[in-house]
Coordinates of C-alpha atoms in Angstrom, one line a residue:
M1 CA 9.0 72.2 -70.4
F2 CA 7.6 71.7 -67.1
G3 CA 8.4 72.0 -63.5
L4 CA 7.7 69.0 -61.5
A5 CA 4.3 70.1 -59.9
A6 CA 3.4 71.4 -63.2
A7 CA 4.1 68.1 -65.2
A8 CA 2.2 66.2 -62.7
A9 CA -1.1 68.0 -63.1
A10 CA -0.7 68.2 -67.4
T11 CA -0.4 64.5 -66.5
R12 CA -3.7 64.1 -65.0
V13 CA -4.9 66.5 -67.2
L14 CA -4.2 64.5 -69.8
C15 CA -5.1 61.0 -68.1
A16 CA -8.6 62.1 -67.6
T17 CA -9.2 63.0 -71.3
L18 CA -7.9 59.7 -72.1
Y19 CA -9.6 57.8 -70.1
S20 CA -12.9 59.7 -70.9
P21 CA -16.0 57.7 -72.9
S22 CA -15.4 60.1 -76.1
S23 CA -11.2 59.5 -76.4
S24 CA -10.5 57.2 -79.3
F25 CA -7.2 56.6 -76.6
T26 CA -6.6 54.3 -73.5
T27 CA -3.5 53.7 -71.7
T28 CA -1.6 51.0 -70.5
H29 CA -1.3 52.2 -66.9
H30 CA -3.1 54.8 -65.2
F31 CA -0.3 57.7 -65.0
S32 CA 0.3 59.5 -61.4
S33 CA 3.5 61.2 -59.8
H34 CA 5.0 58.9 -58.1
H35 CA 5.6 57.4 -62.0
L36 CA 7.4 60.4 -62.8
P37 CA 11.7 60.6 -62.5
S38 CA 13.1 63.9 -60.4
T39 CA 13.9 65.5 -63.6
L40 CA 12.1 67.4 -65.8
V41 CA 9.7 65.4 -68.8
S42 CA 8.3 66.7 -71.0
L43 CA 4.4 65.7 -72.3
S44 CA 5.7 64.2 -76.1
S45 CA 7.7 61.8 -73.7
L46 CA 4.2 61.4 -72.3
R47 CA 2.2 59.9 -75.4
F48 CA 4.2 56.8 -75.9
R49 CA 2.5 55.1 -72.8
C50 CA -0.8 55.3 -74.2
I51 CA -1.4 53.1 -77.5
P52 CA -4.6 53.6 -79.8
I53 CA -8.1 51.0 -80.0
K54 CA -11.0 51.4 -81.2
A55 CA -13.0 53.4 -79.4
M56 CA -15.9 51.9 -77.1
S57 CA -19.9 51.7 -78.3
E58 CA -22.1 50.8 -75.9
T59 CA -22.7 47.2 -77.2
D60 CA -18.7 46.7 -77.1
A61 CA -18.7 47.7 -73.5
P62 CA -17.2 45.2 -70.6
K63 CA -19.7 43.0 -69.8
S64 CA -20.2 41.6 -66.4
A65 CA -23.1 39.6 -63.8
S66 CA -21.9 41.2 -60.4
S67 CA -22.6 39.3 -57.5
S68 CA -24.3 42.9 -56.5
H69 CA -27.0 42.6 -59.2
G70 CA -28.0 38.7 -57.9
N71 CA -26.4 37.6 -60.8
K72 CA -24.9 34.6 -60.8
Q73 CA -21.1 33.7 -63.3
A74 CA -19.6 30.5 -64.1
L75 CA -16.6 30.6 -66.0
I76 CA -15.7 27.5 -68.4
S77 CA -12.6 26.4 -70.6
L78 CA -12.1 23.5 -71.0
S79 CA -9.6 21.0 -73.5
D80 CA -11.2 18.0 -72.6
K81 CA -15.3 18.8 -73.4
K82 CA -16.0 15.2 -71.8
D83 CA -19.9 16.4 -70.6
L84 CA -20.0 20.0 -71.7
A85 CA -23.6 20.1 -72.7
F86 CA -24.6 18.6 -69.3
V87 CA -22.9 20.7 -67.2
G88 CA -23.5 23.7 -70.0
N89 CA -27.5 23.6 -69.9
G90 CA -27.3 22.8 -65.7
L91 CA -25.8 25.7 -65.1
Q92 CA -27.9 27.5 -67.3
E93 CA -31.6 26.4 -66.1
L94 CA -30.1 27.3 -62.6
G95 CA -29.6 31.0 -63.8
F96 CA -26.3 31.2 -64.3
T97 CA -24.7 33.5 -67.0
I98 CA -22.4 31.2 -68.8
V99 CA -18.2 33.2 -69.2
S100 CA -16.3 30.8 -71.8
T101 CA -13.4 31.1 -74.3
G102 CA -12.8 30.0 -78.1
G103 CA -13.9 26.1 -78.8
T104 CA -15.4 25.6 -75.4
A105 CA -17.6 28.5 -75.8
S106 CA -18.4 27.3 -79.4
A107 CA -19.1 23.5 -78.2
L108 CA -21.7 25.7 -76.1
E109 CA -23.7 27.2 -78.3
S110 CA -23.9 24.4 -80.0
A111 CA -25.2 22.9 -77.1
G112 CA -28.3 25.4 -77.0
V113 CA -26.1 27.2 -74.5
A114 CA -26.2 31.1 -74.3
V115 CA -22.3 32.0 -74.1
T116 CA -20.7 35.6 -73.3
K117 CA -17.1 35.4 -74.8
V118 CA -14.1 35.8 -72.5
E119 CA -13.5 38.6 -74.9
Q120 CA -16.6 40.6 -74.6
L121 CA -15.3 40.9 -70.5
T122 CA -11.5 42.1 -71.3
Q123 CA -12.1 44.1 -74.2
F124 CA -9.2 42.3 -75.5
P125 CA -8.5 39.7 -77.7
E126 CA -7.0 36.7 -77.7
M127 CA -3.8 36.8 -78.6
L128 CA -0.9 34.5 -79.1
D129 CA -2.4 31.9 -80.6
G130 CA -4.9 32.3 -78.0
H131 CA -2.0 31.7 -75.3
V132 CA -3.0 34.7 -73.9
K133 CA -6.8 35.3 -73.4
T134 CA -8.1 34.7 -69.6
L135 CA -4.7 36.0 -68.1
H136 CA -6.2 39.7 -67.5
P137 CA -8.1 41.7 -64.3
N138 CA -11.1 41.4 -65.4
I139 CA -10.8 37.7 -65.0
H140 CA -9.1 37.1 -61.9
G141 CA -10.3 40.0 -60.4
G142 CA -13.6 38.4 -60.3
I143 CA -12.2 34.5 -59.2
L144 CA -9.9 35.8 -56.7
A145 CA -12.0 38.8 -55.1
R146 CA -13.0 38.2 -51.5
R147 CA -16.9 38.8 -50.9
D148 CA -16.1 39.3 -47.0
Q149 CA -13.8 41.7 -48.0
K150 CA -15.6 45.3 -48.8
H151 CA -12.6 46.7 -50.4
H152 CA -12.2 43.5 -52.2
M153 CA -15.8 44.3 -53.5
E154 CA -15.8 48.0 -53.7
A155 CA -12.7 47.8 -55.9
L156 CA -14.9 45.3 -58.6
N157 CA -17.4 48.2 -58.1
T158 CA -15.2 50.9 -59.5
H159 CA -13.4 49.0 -62.2
G160 CA -16.7 46.9 -63.4
I161 CA -15.9 43.9 -62.6
G162 CA -18.1 40.9 -62.2
T163 CA -17.4 37.7 -59.2
F164 CA -17.3 34.3 -60.7
D165 CA -19.2 31.5 -58.2
V166 CA -18.0 28.5 -60.5
V167 CA -14.9 27.9 -62.6
I168 CA -15.3 25.0 -64.7
V169 CA -11.2 24.2 -66.3
N170 CA -9.5 21.1 -67.9
L171 CA -5.6 21.5 -69.2
Y172 CA -4.1 21.0 -72.2
P173 CA -3.2 17.3 -72.5
F174 CA 0.3 17.9 -72.0
Y175 CA 0.3 14.0 -70.4
D176 CA -1.3 12.4 -73.5
K177 CA 0.9 14.2 -76.0
V178 CA 4.1 13.8 -74.4
T179 CA 3.5 9.9 -73.7
S180 CA 1.7 9.2 -77.6
A181 CA 2.7 6.5 -79.4
G182 CA 5.7 8.0 -81.4
G183 CA 7.2 10.6 -78.9
I184 CA 6.7 13.9 -79.4
E185 CA 8.8 16.9 -80.9
F186 CA 10.3 19.4 -78.4
K187 CA 8.7 22.6 -79.8
D188 CA 5.4 20.5 -79.6
G189 CA 5.6 19.4 -76.1
I190 CA 6.3 23.0 -75.1
E191 CA 2.9 24.3 -76.7
N192 CA 1.3 21.7 -74.6
I193 CA 2.1 23.1 -71.5
D194 CA -1.1 25.2 -70.0
I195 CA -0.6 28.4 -68.3
G196 CA -4.0 29.7 -68.1
G197 CA -5.6 27.2 -67.4
P198 CA -3.6 26.5 -64.2
A199 CA -3.5 30.2 -62.8
M200 CA -7.7 30.3 -62.7
I201 CA -7.8 26.8 -61.0
R202 CA -5.6 27.8 -58.7
A203 CA -7.1 31.2 -58.4
A204 CA -10.3 29.5 -57.6
A205 CA -8.9 27.0 -55.5
K206 CA -7.7 29.2 -53.1
N207 CA -10.5 31.2 -53.0
H208 CA -12.8 28.2 -52.2
K209 CA -14.9 29.7 -50.1
D210 CA -16.4 31.7 -52.4
V211 CA -15.6 30.1 -55.9
L212 CA -16.1 26.5 -56.4
V213 CA -13.6 25.2 -58.9
V214 CA -14.2 21.9 -61.3
V215 CA -11.5 20.4 -62.7
D216 CA -13.0 16.6 -63.3
S217 CA -16.0 16.3 -65.2
E218 CA -16.9 13.3 -63.1
D219 CA -17.5 15.9 -60.3
Y220 CA -20.8 17.6 -62.8
P221 CA -23.3 16.3 -61.2
A222 CA -22.2 17.0 -57.2
L223 CA -21.8 20.0 -58.6
L224 CA -25.3 20.8 -59.9
E225 CA -26.8 19.0 -56.6
F226 CA -24.9 21.3 -54.6
L227 CA -26.1 24.3 -56.6
K228 CA -29.3 23.2 -55.9
G229 CA -29.4 23.3 -52.2
N230 CA -28.0 20.0 -51.3
Q231 CA -25.0 20.9 -49.1
D232 CA -21.7 18.8 -48.2
G233 CA -20.5 20.9 -45.8
Q234 CA -16.8 19.8 -46.7
F235 CA -17.9 20.0 -51.0
R236 CA -15.7 23.3 -51.7
L237 CA -12.7 22.4 -49.4
K238 CA -12.6 18.5 -51.5
L239 CA -13.0 20.4 -54.8
A240 CA -10.2 22.8 -54.1
W241 CA -8.2 20.0 -52.4
K242 CA -8.6 18.0 -56.2
A243 CA -8.2 21.3 -58.1
F244 CA -4.3 21.8 -56.3
Q245 CA -3.5 17.9 -56.4
H246 CA -4.3 18.0 -60.3
V247 CA -2.4 21.2 -61.1
A248 CA 0.6 19.5 -59.3
S249 CA 0.6 16.3 -61.2
Y250 CA 0.6 18.1 -64.3
D251 CA 3.5 20.1 -63.2
S252 CA 4.9 16.7 -62.1
A253 CA 4.6 15.7 -65.2
V254 CA 5.8 18.9 -67.2
A255 CA 8.7 19.1 -65.0
E256 CA 9.8 14.8 -65.4
W257 CA 9.5 15.6 -69.3
F258 CA 11.7 18.9 -69.1
W259 CA 14.2 16.8 -66.9
K260 CA 15.2 14.4 -69.5
Q261 CA 15.0 16.8 -72.2
T262 CA 17.9 18.3 -70.3
G263 CA 19.7 14.3 -70.5
G264 CA 20.2 14.8 -66.8
D265 CA 21.2 11.5 -64.1
K266 CA 18.6 9.3 -63.4
F267 CA 18.2 10.5 -60.1
P268 CA 17.3 14.0 -60.3
P269 CA 18.0 16.8 -57.5
S270 CA 13.9 16.9 -56.9
L271 CA 11.8 14.3 -57.4
T272 CA 7.6 14.9 -57.4
V273 CA 5.6 10.9 -57.5
P274 CA 2.1 11.5 -58.5
L275 CA -0.2 9.1 -57.5
S276 CA -3.8 8.5 -58.0
L277 CA -6.0 5.8 -55.8
K278 CA -6.7 2.9 -57.6
S279 CA -8.7 1.2 -54.9
S280 CA -9.2 1.1 -51.0
L281 CA -8.1 -2.0 -49.0
R282 CA -10.2 -4.4 -47.0
Y283 CA -6.9 -4.0 -44.6
G284 CA -3.0 -4.0 -44.7
E285 CA -0.4 -6.6 -44.1
N286 CA -2.4 -7.2 -40.9
L287 CA -5.8 -6.1 -39.9
H288 CA -5.2 -3.4 -37.7
Q289 CA -3.3 -1.7 -40.6
N290 CA -5.6 0.2 -42.9
A291 CA -4.3 0.5 -46.8
A292 CA -4.9 1.6 -50.3
I293 CA -3.1 0.9 -53.9
Y294 CA -2.2 4.0 -56.3
F295 CA -1.6 4.0 -59.8
D296 CA 2.5 5.7 -60.1
R297 CA 1.8 8.4 -62.4
R298 CA 4.9 9.5 -63.6
L299 CA 5.5 9.5 -67.4
A300 CA 8.3 6.6 -67.2
E301 CA 5.5 4.2 -66.0
V302 CA 2.8 5.2 -68.6
N303 CA 1.9 1.3 -70.6
A304 CA 5.7 -0.1 -68.6
G305 CA 3.7 -2.7 -67.2
G306 CA 3.2 -4.1 -63.8
I307 CA 1.1 -5.5 -61.3
A308 CA -1.0 -2.3 -60.3
T309 CA -2.1 -2.1 -63.6
A310 CA -3.1 -5.7 -64.1
I311 CA -6.7 -6.0 -65.1
Q312 CA -9.0 -8.5 -62.6
H313 CA -11.4 -10.9 -64.3
H314 CA -12.8 -12.3 -60.9
G315 CA -12.4 -13.3 -57.4
K316 CA -12.2 -11.5 -54.1
E317 CA -10.9 -7.9 -53.6
M318 CA -6.8 -7.7 -53.7
S319 CA -5.3 -7.5 -50.2
Y320 CA -2.3 -5.7 -49.3
N321 CA -0.5 -9.1 -49.1
N322 CA -1.8 -10.1 -52.6
N323 CA -0.6 -7.2 -54.3
L324 CA 3.1 -8.0 -53.2
D325 CA 2.5 -11.7 -53.7
A326 CA 1.5 -11.1 -57.1
D327 CA 4.1 -8.6 -57.9
A328 CA 6.8 -11.1 -56.6
A329 CA 5.8 -14.0 -58.6
W330 CA 4.8 -11.6 -62.0
N331 CA 8.4 -10.0 -61.9
C332 CA 9.7 -13.6 -61.6
V333 CA 7.7 -15.5 -64.3
C334 CA 8.5 -12.9 -66.7
E335 CA 12.7 -13.3 -66.5
F336 CA 11.9 -16.9 -68.5
R337 CA 12.0 -16.5 -72.1
N338 CA 10.8 -20.7 -72.4
P339 CA 7.3 -21.6 -70.6
T340 CA 7.5 -21.2 -67.3
C341 CA 5.0 -21.4 -64.2
V342 CA 6.3 -19.7 -61.0
V343 CA 4.4 -20.5 -58.0
V344 CA 4.9 -17.7 -54.4
K345 CA 4.0 -17.7 -51.2
H346 CA 5.2 -14.5 -48.6
T347 CA 6.9 -13.3 -51.7
N348 CA 9.4 -15.9 -52.7
P349 CA 9.4 -18.3 -55.6
C350 CA 8.9 -21.9 -53.9
G351 CA 8.3 -23.5 -57.1
V352 CA 9.4 -22.5 -60.9
A353 CA 10.0 -24.8 -64.0
S354 CA 10.5 -24.4 -67.6
R355 CA 9.0 -26.4 -70.3
D356 CA 7.9 -26.7 -74.0
D357 CA 4.7 -27.7 -72.1
I358 CA 3.2 -25.3 -70.0
L359 CA 1.4 -27.9 -68.3
E360 CA 4.4 -30.2 -67.3
A361 CA 5.7 -26.7 -66.2
Y362 CA 2.7 -26.0 -64.0
R363 CA 2.8 -29.7 -62.9
R364 CA 6.9 -29.6 -61.9
A365 CA 6.7 -25.7 -60.6
V366 CA 3.5 -27.0 -57.9
K367 CA 5.5 -29.9 -56.8
A368 CA 8.9 -28.9 -55.8
D369 CA 7.5 -27.5 -53.1
P370 CA 2.8 -28.5 -52.6
V371 CA 2.8 -27.4 -49.1
S372 CA 4.2 -23.9 -49.7
A373 CA 2.3 -24.1 -53.3
F374 CA -1.1 -24.6 -51.0
G375 CA -2.6 -21.1 -50.8
G376 CA -0.1 -19.3 -52.7
I377 CA -0.2 -17.5 -56.2
V378 CA 0.4 -19.3 -59.3
A379 CA 1.9 -17.3 -62.5
F380 CA 2.8 -18.0 -66.3
N381 CA 4.2 -16.4 -68.6
V382 CA 2.2 -17.9 -71.6
E383 CA -1.7 -17.1 -72.3
V384 CA -3.9 -19.6 -70.3
D385 CA -6.2 -21.5 -72.7
E386 CA -9.0 -24.3 -72.0
V387 CA -5.8 -27.2 -71.3
L388 CA -3.9 -25.0 -68.6
A389 CA -7.2 -23.9 -67.3
K390 CA -8.7 -27.6 -66.6
E391 CA -5.2 -28.4 -65.4
I392 CA -5.3 -25.7 -63.3
R393 CA -8.6 -26.5 -61.5
E394 CA -8.6 -30.0 -61.2
F395 CA -4.9 -30.8 -60.0
R396 CA -4.6 -32.5 -56.9
S397 CA -1.9 -32.1 -54.7
P398 CA 0.8 -33.9 -54.7
T399 CA 1.2 -35.0 -51.1
D400 CA -1.5 -36.7 -50.9
G401 CA -3.2 -37.6 -54.3
E402 CA -6.4 -36.0 -53.6
T403 CA -7.0 -32.6 -52.1
R404 CA -7.7 -30.3 -55.1
M405 CA -4.9 -27.9 -55.1
F406 CA -6.1 -24.0 -54.0
Y407 CA -4.6 -21.3 -54.6
E408 CA -5.2 -17.5 -53.6
I409 CA -4.2 -15.6 -57.5
V410 CA -3.6 -17.1 -61.4
V411 CA -1.7 -14.1 -63.0
A412 CA -1.1 -14.2 -66.8
P413 CA -0.3 -12.1 -70.0
S414 CA -3.5 -13.6 -71.1
Y415 CA -6.4 -15.6 -71.4
T416 CA -8.9 -17.5 -74.1
E417 CA -12.5 -17.1 -73.0
K418 CA -12.8 -20.8 -72.3
G419 CA -9.8 -20.6 -70.1
L420 CA -11.3 -17.9 -68.3
E421 CA -14.5 -19.5 -67.8
I422 CA -13.3 -22.8 -66.4
L423 CA -10.7 -20.6 -64.0
R424 CA -14.1 -18.9 -62.7
G425 CA -16.1 -22.1 -61.9
K426 CA -12.5 -23.3 -59.8
S427 CA -13.8 -21.1 -56.8
K428 CA -15.8 -17.8 -56.4
T429 CA -12.7 -16.2 -54.3
L430 CA -9.8 -16.7 -56.9
R431 CA -8.7 -13.6 -58.3
I432 CA -7.6 -13.5 -61.8
L433 CA -5.5 -11.5 -63.3
E434 CA -4.1 -10.0 -66.2
A435 CA -1.2 -8.0 -66.5
K436 CA 1.7 -7.1 -68.2
K437 CA 5.2 -8.0 -68.5
N438 CA 7.1 -4.6 -66.7
E439 CA 9.6 -2.5 -69.2
P440 CA 13.5 -2.6 -67.2
G441 CA 15.2 0.5 -66.6
K442 CA 12.6 1.2 -64.3
L443 CA 13.7 3.3 -61.3
S444 CA 12.6 1.4 -58.3
L445 CA 11.6 3.0 -55.3
R446 CA 11.3 2.2 -51.2
Q447 CA 10.3 4.0 -48.1
V448 CA 12.6 4.7 -45.2
G449 CA 11.7 6.3 -42.2
G450 CA 11.4 9.4 -43.0
G451 CA 13.0 9.5 -47.0
W452 CA 13.0 7.4 -50.0
L453 CA 15.1 5.1 -51.3
A454 CA 15.8 4.7 -55.1
Q455 CA 17.8 2.7 -57.4
D456 CA 17.5 1.1 -60.9
S457 CA 16.2 -2.0 -60.9
D458 CA 17.4 -5.4 -60.9
D459 CA 17.2 -6.3 -64.4
L460 CA 20.3 -8.1 -64.9
T461 CA 19.7 -11.8 -66.5
P462 CA 22.1 -14.6 -67.5
S463 CA 22.6 -13.9 -70.4
D464 CA 23.8 -10.3 -68.9
I465 CA 26.3 -12.3 -66.7
K466 CA 29.8 -14.2 -67.6
F467 CA 29.9 -17.4 -65.6
N468 CA 33.7 -17.7 -64.8
V469 CA 35.4 -21.3 -64.3
V470 CA 37.7 -21.2 -60.8
S471 CA 37.7 -24.5 -60.3
E472 CA 39.8 -27.1 -62.1
K473 CA 36.6 -28.8 -62.9
T474 CA 34.7 -27.6 -65.8
P475 CA 30.7 -27.7 -66.0
Q476 CA 29.7 -29.9 -69.2
D477 CA 26.8 -27.7 -70.7
G478 CA 23.6 -29.5 -69.0
E479 CA 25.3 -28.4 -65.9
L480 CA 26.1 -24.9 -67.1
H481 CA 22.6 -24.3 -68.1
D482 CA 21.4 -25.5 -64.8
A483 CA 23.3 -22.8 -63.2
E484 CA 22.0 -20.3 -65.1
F485 CA 18.7 -21.0 -64.2
A486 CA 19.3 -21.3 -60.4
W487 CA 20.9 -18.0 -60.4
L488 CA 18.0 -16.5 -62.5
C489 CA 15.7 -18.0 -60.0
V490 CA 17.9 -16.9 -56.7
K491 CA 17.2 -13.6 -58.2
H492 CA 13.6 -13.5 -57.0
V493 CA 14.4 -15.4 -53.4
K494 CA 14.8 -13.1 -50.1
S495 CA 18.3 -12.3 -48.8
N496 CA 19.9 -14.8 -47.7
A497 CA 19.0 -16.9 -50.7
I498 CA 20.2 -20.3 -51.7
V499 CA 18.7 -22.7 -54.9
I500 CA 19.7 -26.2 -55.9
A501 CA 17.9 -26.0 -59.3
K502 CA 18.3 -29.0 -62.2
D503 CA 16.7 -29.7 -65.7
N504 CA 15.1 -26.4 -65.7
C505 CA 13.1 -26.9 -62.5
M506 CA 13.8 -25.5 -59.0
L507 CA 14.2 -28.3 -56.8
G508 CA 14.4 -26.6 -53.1
M509 CA 15.2 -23.1 -52.0
G510 CA 16.3 -20.9 -48.7
S511 CA 15.4 -17.6 -48.0
G512 CA 15.5 -15.2 -45.4
Q513 CA 17.8 -16.5 -43.1
P514 CA 20.6 -14.7 -41.5
N515 CA 22.5 -17.5 -41.0
R516 CA 23.6 -18.6 -45.3
V517 CA 24.3 -22.1 -44.0
E518 CA 20.7 -22.3 -42.9
S519 CA 19.6 -21.3 -46.1
L520 CA 21.6 -24.4 -47.6
R521 CA 20.3 -26.6 -45.4
I522 CA 16.6 -26.0 -45.7
A523 CA 17.0 -25.7 -49.6
M524 CA 19.0 -29.1 -49.3
R525 CA 16.2 -30.6 -47.6
K526 CA 13.7 -29.6 -49.9
A527 CA 15.7 -30.9 -52.5
G528 CA 15.8 -34.4 -51.1
A529 CA 17.6 -37.1 -53.3
A530 CA 17.6 -34.9 -56.4
I531 CA 20.6 -32.8 -55.2
K532 CA 23.1 -35.3 -57.0
G533 CA 24.1 -33.4 -59.9
A534 CA 21.9 -30.4 -59.5
A535 CA 23.4 -26.8 -59.7
L536 CA 23.5 -24.5 -56.6
A537 CA 23.2 -20.6 -56.6
S538 CA 23.6 -18.5 -54.0
D539 CA 22.9 -14.5 -54.0
A540 CA 26.1 -13.8 -52.3
F541 CA 29.5 -14.8 -51.5
F542 CA 30.5 -17.7 -49.0
P543 CA 32.1 -16.3 -46.2
F544 CA 33.0 -19.6 -45.4
A545 CA 34.0 -22.9 -46.9
W546 CA 35.4 -25.6 -45.2
K547 CA 33.0 -27.5 -42.7
D548 CA 30.1 -24.4 -43.5
A549 CA 28.1 -24.2 -46.3
V550 CA 30.3 -25.2 -49.9
E551 CA 31.6 -28.3 -47.9
E552 CA 28.3 -29.3 -46.5
A553 CA 27.0 -28.4 -50.7
C554 CA 30.2 -30.8 -52.3
E555 CA 29.3 -33.3 -49.6
S556 CA 25.5 -33.5 -50.4
G557 CA 26.1 -34.1 -54.3
I558 CA 26.0 -30.8 -55.9
G559 CA 27.6 -30.7 -59.1
V560 CA 27.7 -27.0 -59.6
I561 CA 28.0 -24.0 -57.6
A562 CA 27.3 -20.6 -58.7
E563 CA 28.2 -17.5 -56.7
P564 CA 29.2 -14.0 -57.1
G565 CA 33.0 -14.7 -55.2
G566 CA 34.6 -11.5 -54.0
S567 CA 35.2 -13.0 -50.2
I568 CA 38.9 -12.6 -48.7
R569 CA 37.9 -16.3 -48.1
D570 CA 37.4 -17.6 -52.1
Q571 CA 40.7 -19.4 -52.4
D572 CA 39.0 -21.6 -50.0
A573 CA 35.9 -22.2 -51.7
V574 CA 37.8 -23.1 -54.8
D575 CA 40.3 -25.6 -53.1
C576 CA 37.0 -27.5 -51.2
C577 CA 35.2 -27.8 -54.7
N578 CA 38.3 -29.0 -56.3
K579 CA 38.8 -31.6 -53.3
Y580 CA 35.1 -32.6 -54.2
G581 CA 35.1 -32.4 -57.9
V582 CA 32.4 -30.1 -58.5
S583 CA 32.6 -27.0 -60.9
L584 CA 32.7 -23.5 -59.0
L585 CA 31.5 -20.0 -61.0
F586 CA 31.6 -16.8 -59.9
T587 CA 29.6 -14.6 -62.1
D588 CA 30.9 -10.8 -60.5
V589 CA 27.5 -10.2 -59.5
R590 CA 25.0 -10.8 -56.8
H591 CA 21.4 -10.4 -56.2
F592 CA 20.7 -9.3 -52.5
R593 CA 16.8 -9.2 -52.1
H594 CA 15.8 -7.0 -48.9

């Protein structure tokens, strides 16, 4: 047994012996007197802090390329090895020593690039199925050391650690794995969460003043040019930003996936929405506003359709307003099961028609409001073939029978080769979009000052709704069908919204009026004489009936009215419809749209 001072001295002697070149033992960490308890300890307890390893020969000694020796060192560890040979050879030609891991090292060697393997620097083999290989001071010290801090460089020299000038890393394909067809088992999802990669990326990005960090193969050519002396003063900062953004998006996907595994509410306590730039736009809603469009990279949006993921086959660059209008047209037309055409102007459907013959549906949709349709967006829920394309190209305005109809955008689920060729010939500026239907159940996000509103998407269709007859008159089958069609249309019209429809065709609509009576009058004026016996749908209840919207509609000859109900004066609406012999349906569902 020793006194405290004697024990400390013995410890220093022991550790000096263990760290001598001739020793076959090393310790897991340095011992000093502050590691010892205030009570007495025995030397025998210290030996359990030491682990035996193979004695290092000269060839096994840690290799480093310290910047103090004038050598340059690059660390490469990639899951996606696209263009690996290009960047590896490029760095080698510039005099870099390449340090790499596992499969990356093997791929580099196959490409003729000389490689120093990570374990030669760490003097520790990969373990835990390769999950632990770069999490080591000999790696992270070389990444994080600041060249302008003398004590940092002295620490590296003391421990024989070389600096890294370039770190090229990308991550396990977690995103692709968990979104693959058929899904993935939980344990496989866990297996694809990268740990060492994000640690290296973050370390290099933090020390971007001294270390160039690359996470995207698209940046390899620019990296090599920069290293050749073609300087870009912001290049290091841009790479660092991209690195942190890359890791943030990766982590957001992991967090989203984990929340789904918990079976938690659709609205988690915290939500990160990763976005990636699709393109800059010429301007926003107005010429003085800059704008851009982004892809939503949440896992829930993978292969979920929508106008942002549409393929543009022809025409001018899409504008901010073009995207909004195309989105409105596409969302509306996809609601219908039968062949349908929807014409949109300023995000409101101004013409909707369904027919077995899509040509007739197109003609009727345009005729509903040809003035608004001119310069609008035309959407179809069926393939555009040669015949339909010719009709779109040559159709004349119903207002004068001479002016060829002009459209900003045509959007459809697909096009035949000939159909595309014909549409391209209509106009150099006509935007031709091919889109995939939005999947139901999406989370709808909308910005307000200082925050975001989140809600379920409005996926209800007439088949999900019960149309309750509350009037004395029961609608005939045709009238009920008209009411359902009008109800599906009014869902896509801005509130206050009124739609008048008959025989699977919108006859008129009124939208966005603070006064519901004004919306009604606009719709009736557009419908004209065709209003007789038609169906009327309102997105919300009528607060008044007599000498108001309900009575005006009844007097115009409307055959059936569909509304949510819920007003304290609902009975007035019922009594009014009974007086005029009009069927009244309550749906108990409203469709406000702002």
